[in-house]
């Protein structure tokens, strides 16, 4: 940085090299997020070839995300120690090689193992990416725009994944959904050393192996337990208490992890980072919004299929407006910070998300046509995008330069936990409301055995109602109304959580910042 003619500090602005580097960083972000969803349509074709059991099929899809969540804290700390560019290029090279191996897996067990290793490699990417953005973009507005672009790439990749998988399977075998990662990642590996700078600041302390084991085990247990809880609520399979026990066990392990960090001279995650009010409030808002918005969006995707009667592909297309305006909100937010403080824009975005959720409550209550409901959901997406892009910047810019990787990892952990809690809470709420509504409105002509089957899960309810459509034409409508009431109830929860997050950010980061400093 240099001083201008007035004596003020002039911030270095990014050059063409930094913007080219940003375009390059979009590639691993797209590959990372696409791999989270690309198997949604590929699983039937893959299953016909590898013949996995039902449990193995679930692990093939989910183990990748589980391992990413489990290793985020460790990889953020490792990037602070060896440098984010080195970790990013190393992780990307491993990710590329494993993608090629996954394409030629000859058994379900092999594919599960390779997907697990892909998750560990993928965990190196997110903290390193965001850490490099702070090095490349010193100007606040430019850095916020860069983060918004990365956030948009992640959203786009998740949306493109199922569609890309479907298109590839029209022309190639299932391994193509993994091989498609290889060319762009090779380009990244060739150009990365030339375009991406390395961060000079380092955290020189060692990495505590016991803390690594605790963080991985705790995060894996919590995320796995929550996803299993949500899946069990949806299908009505198995008792709830074992899944709750897994979550509780994970929380205990994470509590031991936190206690250990407070006692170590060189912790894996420095708890002193959370002493920064801006970071703590931003992470809390991220968690609250994840629980509310992700849970509501999850139920909305179920609504499109169970109530709207759409195929998975059709339902995916109806979610595209949400994705597009979500990206639009993320891209608009940095421009607004030219005139409005970033924290104030975050409050506005969260307020818009709360408004959109309230409109979903009204829309589902009135039974409006699907396009109007999609419009209400899209309002949530716009506010969510505007808020989350800037929340990410608030978290990353709050940390000392040598701990940016750990801050980025904390942000990703908050997002992962918020999403997992949102899916679990949304699924549980939806099923509870579904069962209560169905019990009160069950048509009298429905046999008792069919009624019990319908109340066990939404899937069973739809199947039972369709089977009995000749004997009880109103039954299917009753089941769909019960599903709608579940979405309506959780949209109300989402509105409250978004409003609470907005109030928290407004109180701590906007109002208190504007209070005059008292003379001691």
Coordinates of C-alpha atoms in Angstrom, one line a residue:
X1 CA 0.0 0.0 0.0
X2 CA 1.1 3.6 -0.7
X3 CA 0.1 7.0 0.6
X4 CA -1.6 9.3 -1.8
X5 CA -1.1 13.1 -2.1
X6 CA -3.4 13.8 0.8
X7 CA -1.6 11.5 3.2
X8 CA -4.3 8.9 3.2
X9 CA -3.5 5.2 2.7
X10 CA -4.3 4.1 -0.9
X11 CA -5.4 0.5 -1.2
X12 CA -3.8 -1.6 -3.9
X13 CA -6.4 -2.4 -6.6
X14 CA -6.4 -5.8 -8.4
X15 CA -4.8 -6.0 -11.8
X16 CA -5.7 -8.1 -14.8
X17 CA -3.6 -10.9 -13.4
X18 CA -5.7 -11.1 -10.2
X19 CA -9.0 -11.1 -12.2
X20 CA -7.6 -13.8 -14.5
X21 CA -6.6 -15.8 -11.3
X22 CA -10.2 -15.4 -10.0
X23 CA -11.6 -16.8 -13.3
X24 CA -9.2 -19.7 -12.8
X25 CA -10.3 -20.2 -9.2
X26 CA -13.9 -20.6 -10.4
X27 CA -12.9 -24.0 -12.0
X28 CA -12.2 -25.9 -8.7
X29 CA -15.2 -24.3 -7.0
X30 CA -17.5 -25.5 -9.8
X31 CA -16.0 -29.0 -9.7
X32 CA -16.3 -29.2 -5.9
X33 CA -19.9 -28.2 -5.8
X34 CA -20.9 -30.2 -9.0
X35 CA -19.6 -33.4 -7.4
X36 CA -22.0 -32.9 -4.5
X37 CA -25.0 -33.3 -6.7
X38 CA -23.9 -34.9 -10.0
X39 CA -24.8 -38.4 -8.9
X40 CA -28.5 -37.6 -8.2
X41 CA -29.5 -38.8 -11.7
X42 CA -26.5 -41.1 -12.3
X43 CA -27.2 -43.4 -9.4
X44 CA -29.7 -45.7 -11.2
X45 CA -27.3 -46.3 -14.1
X46 CA -24.3 -46.7 -11.8
X47 CA -26.3 -49.1 -9.7
X48 CA -27.1 -51.3 -12.7
X49 CA -23.4 -51.7 -13.3
X50 CA -21.9 -52.0 -9.8
X51 CA -25.0 -53.5 -8.1
X52 CA -24.6 -51.8 -4.7
X53 CA -26.8 -52.6 -1.8
X54 CA -29.2 -49.9 -0.6
X55 CA -26.8 -48.8 2.2
X56 CA -23.9 -48.7 -0.2
X57 CA -25.8 -46.6 -2.7
X58 CA -26.4 -44.0 0.1
X59 CA -22.7 -44.0 1.0
X60 CA -21.7 -43.5 -2.7
X61 CA -23.8 -40.4 -2.8
X62 CA -23.1 -38.9 0.7
X63 CA -19.7 -40.0 1.8
X64 CA -18.1 -37.2 -0.3
X65 CA -19.9 -34.5 1.5
X66 CA -19.4 -36.1 4.9
X67 CA -15.6 -36.1 4.5
X68 CA -15.5 -32.6 3.2
X69 CA -17.3 -31.4 6.4
X70 CA -15.1 -33.5 8.6
X71 CA -11.8 -32.2 7.3
X72 CA -12.5 -28.5 6.8
X73 CA -11.0 -27.3 10.1
X74 CA -7.9 -29.5 9.6
X75 CA -7.4 -28.3 6.0
X76 CA -7.9 -24.6 7.0
X77 CA -5.2 -24.9 9.6
X78 CA -2.9 -26.8 7.2
X79 CA -3.3 -24.1 4.6
X80 CA -2.3 -21.5 7.2
X81 CA 0.8 -23.5 7.9
X82 CA 2.1 -24.4 4.4
X83 CA 0.4 -21.7 2.4
X84 CA -3.0 -21.8 0.7
X85 CA -1.7 -21.9 -2.9
X86 CA 0.4 -24.9 -2.2
X87 CA -2.4 -26.7 -0.4
X88 CA -4.9 -25.8 -3.2
X89 CA -2.7 -27.0 -6.0
X90 CA -1.8 -30.2 -4.1
X91 CA -5.4 -30.9 -3.3
X92 CA -6.5 -30.2 -6.8
X93 CA -3.9 -32.6 -8.3
X94 CA -5.1 -35.3 -5.9
X95 CA -8.8 -34.5 -6.7
X96 CA -8.1 -34.7 -10.5
X97 CA -6.3 -38.1 -10.2
X98 CA -9.0 -39.5 -7.9
X99 CA -11.8 -38.4 -10.3
X100 CA -10.1 -40.5 -13.0
X101 CA -9.9 -43.4 -10.7
X102 CA -13.5 -43.1 -9.6
X103 CA -14.6 -43.3 -13.3
X104 CA -13.2 -46.8 -13.6
X105 CA -14.3 -48.2 -10.3
X106 CA -15.2 -51.9 -10.7
X107 CA -17.1 -52.3 -7.4
X108 CA -19.3 -50.4 -5.0
X109 CA -16.7 -50.7 -2.3
X110 CA -14.0 -49.2 -4.5
X111 CA -16.2 -46.3 -5.5
X112 CA -17.2 -45.5 -1.9
X113 CA -13.5 -45.5 -0.9
X114 CA -12.5 -43.2 -3.8
X115 CA -15.5 -40.9 -3.1
X116 CA -14.3 -40.7 0.5
X117 CA -10.8 -39.7 -0.6
X118 CA -12.3 -37.2 -3.0
X119 CA -14.1 -35.6 0.0
X120 CA -10.8 -35.3 1.9
X121 CA -9.1 -33.7 -1.2
X122 CA -12.2 -31.5 -1.7
X123 CA -11.8 -30.2 1.9
X124 CA -8.5 -28.6 0.9
X125 CA -10.1 -26.4 -1.8
X126 CA -12.7 -24.2 0.0
X127 CA -10.5 -22.7 2.8
X128 CA -7.6 -22.3 0.4
X129 CA -9.8 -20.5 -2.2
X130 CA -11.2 -18.0 0.2
X131 CA -7.8 -17.4 1.8
X132 CA -6.2 -16.6 -1.6
X133 CA -9.0 -14.1 -2.3
X134 CA -7.8 -12.0 0.6
X135 CA -4.3 -12.0 -0.8
X136 CA -5.4 -11.2 -4.4
X137 CA -8.0 -8.5 -3.6
X138 CA -6.9 -6.0 -1.0
X139 CA -9.6 -3.5 -1.8
X140 CA -12.7 -4.2 0.2
X141 CA -15.2 -3.8 -2.6
X142 CA -13.2 -5.8 -5.1
X143 CA -12.7 -8.6 -2.5
X144 CA -16.5 -8.7 -1.8
X145 CA -17.2 -9.0 -5.5
X146 CA -14.7 -11.8 -5.8
X147 CA -16.3 -13.6 -2.9
X148 CA -19.7 -13.1 -4.5
X149 CA -18.4 -14.6 -7.8
X150 CA -17.1 -17.7 -5.9
X151 CA -20.3 -18.0 -3.9
X152 CA -22.3 -17.8 -7.2
X153 CA -20.0 -20.5 -8.8
X154 CA -20.7 -22.8 -5.9
X155 CA -24.5 -22.2 -6.2
X156 CA -24.3 -22.7 -10.0
X157 CA -22.3 -25.9 -9.7
X158 CA -24.8 -27.4 -7.2
X159 CA -27.6 -26.6 -9.6
X160 CA -25.8 -27.8 -12.7
X161 CA -24.7 -31.1 -11.2
X162 CA -27.9 -33.1 -11.6
X163 CA -28.5 -31.7 -15.1
X164 CA -24.9 -32.3 -16.2
X165 CA -25.2 -35.9 -14.9
X166 CA -28.4 -36.4 -16.9
X167 CA -26.9 -35.0 -20.1
X168 CA -23.7 -37.0 -19.9
X169 CA -25.6 -40.2 -19.3
X170 CA -27.6 -39.7 -22.5
X171 CA -24.3 -40.2 -24.5
X172 CA -21.7 -41.9 -22.2
X173 CA -21.4 -44.4 -19.4
X174 CA -21.7 -43.4 -15.8
X175 CA -17.9 -42.9 -15.3
X176 CA -18.2 -39.8 -17.5
X177 CA -19.7 -37.8 -14.6
X178 CA -16.3 -38.1 -12.9
X179 CA -14.1 -37.8 -16.0
X180 CA -15.7 -34.5 -16.8
X181 CA -13.8 -33.0 -13.9
X182 CA -10.4 -33.8 -15.4
X183 CA -9.9 -31.3 -18.3
X184 CA -10.8 -28.2 -16.3
X185 CA -8.8 -29.3 -13.3
X186 CA -5.8 -29.9 -15.6
X187 CA -6.1 -26.4 -16.9
X188 CA -6.2 -25.1 -13.4
X189 CA -3.1 -27.0 -12.4
X190 CA -1.2 -25.7 -15.5
X191 CA -2.2 -22.1 -15.1
X192 CA -2.4 -21.9 -11.3
X193 CA 1.3 -21.5 -10.5
X194 CA 1.5 -18.6 -13.0
X195 CA -1.6 -16.7 -12.0
X196 CA -2.1 -17.4 -8.3
X197 CA 0.1 -15.7 -5.6
X198 CA 1.2 -17.4 -2.5
X199 CA 0.4 -15.8 0.9
X200 CA 3.5 -14.7 2.7
X201 CA 2.0 -14.9 6.2
X202 CA 2.3 -18.3 7.9
X203 CA 1.2 -19.9 11.1
X204 CA 4.4 -21.6 12.2
X205 CA 3.0 -23.7 15.0
X206 CA 2.6 -27.5 14.6
X207 CA -0.7 -29.4 14.1
X208 CA -2.1 -31.4 17.0
X209 CA -3.0 -34.8 15.7
X210 CA -5.4 -35.6 18.5
X211 CA -7.3 -32.4 17.7
X212 CA -7.5 -33.5 14.0
X213 CA -9.0 -36.8 15.1
X214 CA -11.5 -35.1 17.4
X215 CA -12.6 -32.5 14.8
X216 CA -13.0 -35.1 12.1
X217 CA -14.9 -37.6 14.3
X218 CA -17.2 -35.0 15.8
X219 CA -18.1 -33.3 12.5
X220 CA -18.7 -36.7 10.8
X221 CA -20.9 -37.9 13.5
X222 CA -23.0 -34.7 13.7
X223 CA -23.5 -34.3 9.9
X224 CA -24.1 -38.1 9.3
X225 CA -26.6 -38.3 12.2
X226 CA -28.5 -35.2 11.1
X227 CA -28.8 -36.5 7.5
X228 CA -29.8 -39.9 8.6
X229 CA -32.4 -38.3 10.9
X230 CA -33.8 -36.3 8.0
X231 CA -33.9 -39.4 5.7
X232 CA -35.6 -41.5 8.4
X233 CA -38.2 -38.9 9.0
X234 CA -39.0 -38.8 5.2
X235 CA -39.2 -42.5 4.7
X236 CA -40.4 -43.6 8.2
X237 CA -37.7 -46.2 8.4
X238 CA -36.2 -47.2 11.7
X239 CA -36.3 -45.7 15.2
X240 CA -35.1 -42.1 15.8
X241 CA -33.1 -42.6 18.9
X242 CA -30.0 -44.3 17.3
X243 CA -29.6 -41.3 15.0
X244 CA -30.1 -38.8 17.8
X245 CA -27.5 -40.8 19.8
X246 CA -25.0 -40.4 16.9
X247 CA -25.6 -36.6 16.8
X248 CA -25.3 -36.4 20.6
X249 CA -22.1 -38.4 20.5
X250 CA -20.7 -36.1 17.8
X251 CA -21.5 -33.0 19.9
X252 CA -19.8 -34.5 22.9
X253 CA -16.7 -35.2 20.8
X254 CA -16.8 -31.6 19.5
X255 CA -17.1 -30.3 23.1
X256 CA -14.0 -32.3 24.0
X257 CA -12.3 -30.7 20.9
X258 CA -13.2 -27.2 22.0
X259 CA -11.9 -27.9 25.5
X260 CA -8.7 -29.2 24.1
X261 CA -8.2 -26.1 21.9
X262 CA -8.6 -23.8 25.0
X263 CA -5.7 -25.7 26.7
X264 CA -3.2 -26.1 23.9
X265 CA -0.5 -23.5 23.2
X266 CA -0.8 -24.3 19.5
X267 CA -4.4 -25.3 18.9
X268 CA -5.8 -26.7 15.6
X269 CA -8.4 -23.9 15.7
X270 CA -7.6 -20.8 17.7
X271 CA -10.6 -20.0 19.8
X272 CA -9.3 -16.4 20.1
X273 CA -10.7 -15.8 16.6
X274 CA -14.2 -16.1 18.1
X275 CA -13.4 -13.2 20.4
X276 CA -13.8 -10.9 17.4
X277 CA -17.4 -9.7 17.6
X278 CA -17.8 -9.3 13.9
X279 CA -16.7 -12.9 13.2
X280 CA -18.9 -14.4 16.0
X281 CA -22.0 -12.6 15.0
X282 CA -21.5 -13.4 11.3
X283 CA -21.0 -17.1 12.0
X284 CA -24.1 -17.1 14.2
X285 CA -26.1 -15.4 11.4
X286 CA -24.8 -18.0 8.9
X287 CA -25.9 -20.8 11.1
X288 CA -29.4 -19.4 11.8
X289 CA -30.0 -18.7 8.1
X290 CA -28.7 -22.1 7.1
X291 CA -31.2 -23.8 9.4
X292 CA -34.1 -21.7 8.2
X293 CA -33.5 -21.3 4.5
X294 CA -31.9 -24.6 3.7
X295 CA -34.6 -26.5 5.6
X296 CA -37.4 -24.5 3.8
X297 CA -35.8 -25.1 0.4
X298 CA -35.4 -28.8 1.2
X299 CA -39.2 -29.1 1.9
X300 CA -39.9 -27.0 -1.2
X301 CA -38.1 -29.6 -3.4
X302 CA -40.2 -32.3 -1.7
X303 CA -43.3 -30.3 -2.3
X304 CA -42.6 -30.0 -6.0
X305 CA -42.5 -33.8 -6.4
X306 CA -45.1 -34.9 -3.8
X307 CA -47.7 -32.2 -4.3
X308 CA -46.8 -30.8 -7.7
X309 CA -46.4 -34.4 -9.1
X310 CA -43.2 -33.4 -10.9
X311 CA -40.3 -35.7 -11.9
X312 CA -36.9 -35.0 -10.3
X313 CA -35.7 -33.3 -13.4
X314 CA -38.8 -31.2 -13.7
X315 CA -38.6 -30.2 -10.0
X316 CA -34.9 -29.3 -10.6
X317 CA -35.9 -27.0 -13.4
X318 CA -38.5 -25.2 -11.2
X319 CA -35.7 -24.5 -8.6
X320 CA -33.6 -22.7 -11.2
X321 CA -35.4 -19.3 -10.6
X322 CA -34.3 -19.5 -7.0
X323 CA -30.7 -20.3 -8.0
X324 CA -30.6 -17.5 -10.5
X325 CA -31.9 -14.8 -8.2
X326 CA -29.7 -16.1 -5.4
X327 CA -26.7 -15.5 -7.7
X328 CA -28.1 -12.1 -8.7
X329 CA -28.4 -11.1 -5.0
X330 CA -24.8 -12.2 -4.4
X331 CA -23.5 -10.2 -7.3
X332 CA -25.5 -7.0 -6.4
X333 CA -24.5 -6.9 -2.8
X334 CA -20.9 -5.8 -3.3
X335 CA -22.0 -2.9 -5.5
X336 CA -24.3 -1.7 -2.7
X337 CA -21.5 -1.5 -0.3
X338 CA -20.1 1.5 -2.2
X339 CA -22.8 3.6 -0.5
X340 CA -24.1 1.4 2.3
X341 CA -22.0 -0.3 5.0
X342 CA -21.6 -4.0 4.4
X343 CA -23.3 -5.0 7.7
X344 CA -26.4 -2.9 6.8
X345 CA -26.6 -4.6 3.4
X346 CA -26.5 -8.0 5.2
X347 CA -29.4 -6.8 7.5
X348 CA -31.4 -5.8 4.4
X349 CA -30.7 -9.2 2.7
X350 CA -31.8 -11.1 5.7
X351 CA -34.9 -9.0 6.0
X352 CA -35.8 -9.7 2.4
X353 CA -35.2 -13.4 3.0
X354 CA -37.6 -13.2 6.0
X355 CA -40.2 -11.4 3.9
X356 CA -39.9 -14.1 1.2
X357 CA -40.4 -16.9 3.8
X358 CA -43.5 -15.0 5.2
X359 CA -44.8 -14.8 1.6
X360 CA -44.4 -18.6 1.3
X361 CA -46.5 -19.0 4.4
X362 CA -49.2 -16.9 2.8
X363 CA -48.9 -18.5 -0.6
X364 CA -49.2 -22.1 0.7
X365 CA -52.2 -21.1 2.8
X366 CA -54.0 -19.6 -0.2
X367 CA -53.1 -22.4 -2.5
X368 CA -51.7 -20.1 -5.2
X369 CA -50.5 -21.5 -8.6
X370 CA -47.0 -22.9 -8.7
X371 CA -45.4 -20.0 -10.5
X372 CA -46.4 -17.6 -7.7
X373 CA -45.1 -19.9 -5.1
X374 CA -41.8 -20.2 -7.0
X375 CA -41.7 -16.4 -7.1
X376 CA -42.1 -16.2 -3.3
X377 CA -39.4 -18.8 -2.8
X378 CA -37.1 -16.8 -5.2
X379 CA -37.5 -13.7 -3.0
X380 CA -35.9 -15.8 -0.2
X381 CA -33.1 -16.7 -2.6
X382 CA -32.4 -13.1 -3.5
X383 CA -32.1 -12.0 0.1
X384 CA -30.1 -15.0 1.1
X385 CA -27.6 -14.5 -1.7
X386 CA -27.1 -10.8 -0.9
X387 CA -26.6 -11.6 2.8
X388 CA -24.4 -14.7 2.6
X389 CA -21.9 -13.3 0.1
X390 CA -21.1 -10.4 2.5
X391 CA -21.2 -12.5 5.6
X392 CA -18.4 -14.6 4.1
X393 CA -16.4 -11.4 3.6
X394 CA -17.1 -10.3 7.2
X395 CA -15.8 -13.6 8.5
X396 CA -12.7 -13.8 6.3
X397 CA -11.6 -10.2 6.7
X398 CA -12.0 -10.4 10.5
X399 CA -9.1 -12.8 11.0
X400 CA -5.3 -12.0 11.0
X401 CA -3.8 -12.7 7.6
X402 CA -1.9 -15.7 8.9
X403 CA -5.2 -17.3 10.1
X404 CA -7.4 -16.6 7.1
X405 CA -7.5 -20.3 6.3
X406 CA -8.9 -21.1 9.7
X407 CA -11.5 -18.3 9.4
X408 CA -12.6 -19.6 6.0
X409 CA -12.8 -23.1 7.5
X410 CA -15.0 -21.8 10.3
X411 CA -17.2 -20.2 7.8
X412 CA -17.6 -23.4 5.8
X413 CA -18.2 -25.4 9.0
X414 CA -21.0 -23.0 10.0
X415 CA -22.5 -23.4 6.5
X416 CA -22.3 -27.2 6.6
X417 CA -23.8 -27.4 10.1
X418 CA -26.5 -24.9 9.2
X419 CA -27.4 -26.9 6.1
X420 CA -27.4 -30.3 7.9
X421 CA -29.5 -28.9 10.8
X422 CA -31.8 -27.2 8.4
X423 CA -32.5 -30.4 6.4
X424 CA -32.9 -32.4 9.7
X425 CA -35.2 -29.8 11.3
X426 CA -37.1 -29.2 8.1
X427 CA -37.6 -32.9 7.6
X428 CA -38.7 -33.5 11.2
X429 CA -41.1 -30.5 11.2
X430 CA -42.6 -31.4 7.9
X431 CA -43.3 -35.0 9.0
X432 CA -44.7 -34.0 12.3
X433 CA -47.1 -31.5 10.7
X434 CA -47.9 -34.0 8.0
X435 CA -48.9 -36.7 10.5
X436 CA -50.9 -34.4 12.7
X437 CA -52.8 -32.9 9.7
X438 CA -53.4 -36.3 8.2
X439 CA -54.7 -37.7 11.4
X440 CA -57.2 -34.9 11.7
X441 CA -58.4 -35.0 8.1
X442 CA -58.3 -38.7 7.2
X443 CA -61.3 -39.6 5.0
X444 CA -63.6 -42.0 6.8
X445 CA -63.7 -44.5 3.9
X446 CA -59.9 -45.1 4.2
X447 CA -59.2 -48.5 5.9
X448 CA -57.4 -48.4 9.2
X449 CA -54.4 -50.3 7.9
X450 CA -54.0 -47.9 4.9
X451 CA -54.4 -44.9 7.3
X452 CA -51.5 -46.2 9.5
X453 CA -49.4 -46.8 6.4
X454 CA -50.1 -43.3 5.1
X455 CA -49.1 -41.7 8.4
X456 CA -45.8 -43.6 8.6
X457 CA -44.1 -41.4 5.9
X458 CA -44.9 -39.0 3.1
X459 CA -43.6 -41.5 0.5
X460 CA -46.0 -44.1 1.9
X461 CA -48.8 -41.7 2.1
X462 CA -48.6 -40.7 -1.6
X463 CA -48.2 -44.4 -2.6
X464 CA -51.2 -45.5 -0.5
X465 CA -53.4 -42.6 -1.7
X466 CA -52.6 -43.4 -5.3
X467 CA -53.4 -47.0 -4.8
X468 CA -56.8 -46.2 -3.2
X469 CA -57.7 -43.4 -5.7
X470 CA -60.7 -45.4 -7.0
X471 CA -62.2 -46.0 -3.5
X472 CA -61.3 -42.6 -2.0
X473 CA -60.7 -39.9 -4.6
X474 CA -60.3 -37.3 -1.9
X475 CA -57.5 -39.2 -0.1
X476 CA -54.7 -38.0 -2.4
X477 CA -55.8 -34.4 -2.0
X478 CA -55.8 -34.8 1.8
X479 CA -52.2 -36.2 1.7
X480 CA -51.0 -33.4 -0.5
X481 CA -52.6 -30.8 1.8
X482 CA -50.8 -32.4 4.7
X483 CA -47.5 -32.1 2.9
X484 CA -48.3 -28.4 2.1
X485 CA -49.0 -27.7 5.7
X486 CA -45.5 -29.0 6.6
X487 CA -43.9 -26.6 4.2
X488 CA -46.1 -23.8 5.4
X489 CA -45.1 -24.4 9.0
X490 CA -41.4 -24.5 8.4
X491 CA -41.5 -21.5 6.1
X492 CA -42.8 -19.7 9.2
X493 CA -39.8 -21.0 11.2
X494 CA -37.5 -19.8 8.4
X495 CA -39.0 -16.4 8.5
X496 CA -38.5 -16.1 12.3
X497 CA -34.8 -17.4 12.1
X498 CA -34.0 -15.0 9.2
X499 CA -35.5 -12.1 11.2
X500 CA -33.6 -13.1 14.3
X501 CA -30.4 -13.2 12.3
X502 CA -31.1 -9.8 10.9
X503 CA -31.8 -8.3 14.3
X504 CA -28.6 -9.8 15.7
X505 CA -26.5 -8.3 12.9
X506 CA -28.3 -5.0 13.2
X507 CA -27.9 -4.8 16.9
X508 CA -24.2 -5.8 17.2
X509 CA -22.7 -4.7 13.9
X510 CA -24.8 -1.8 12.8
X511 CA -26.2 0.0 15.9
X512 CA -23.3 -0.5 18.2
X513 CA -20.8 0.5 15.6
X514 CA -22.7 3.8 15.2
X515 CA -22.7 4.5 18.9
X516 CA -20.4 7.3 19.8
X517 CA -17.2 6.3 21.6
X518 CA -17.3 7.2 25.3
X519 CA -14.3 9.0 26.8
X520 CA -12.8 7.0 29.6

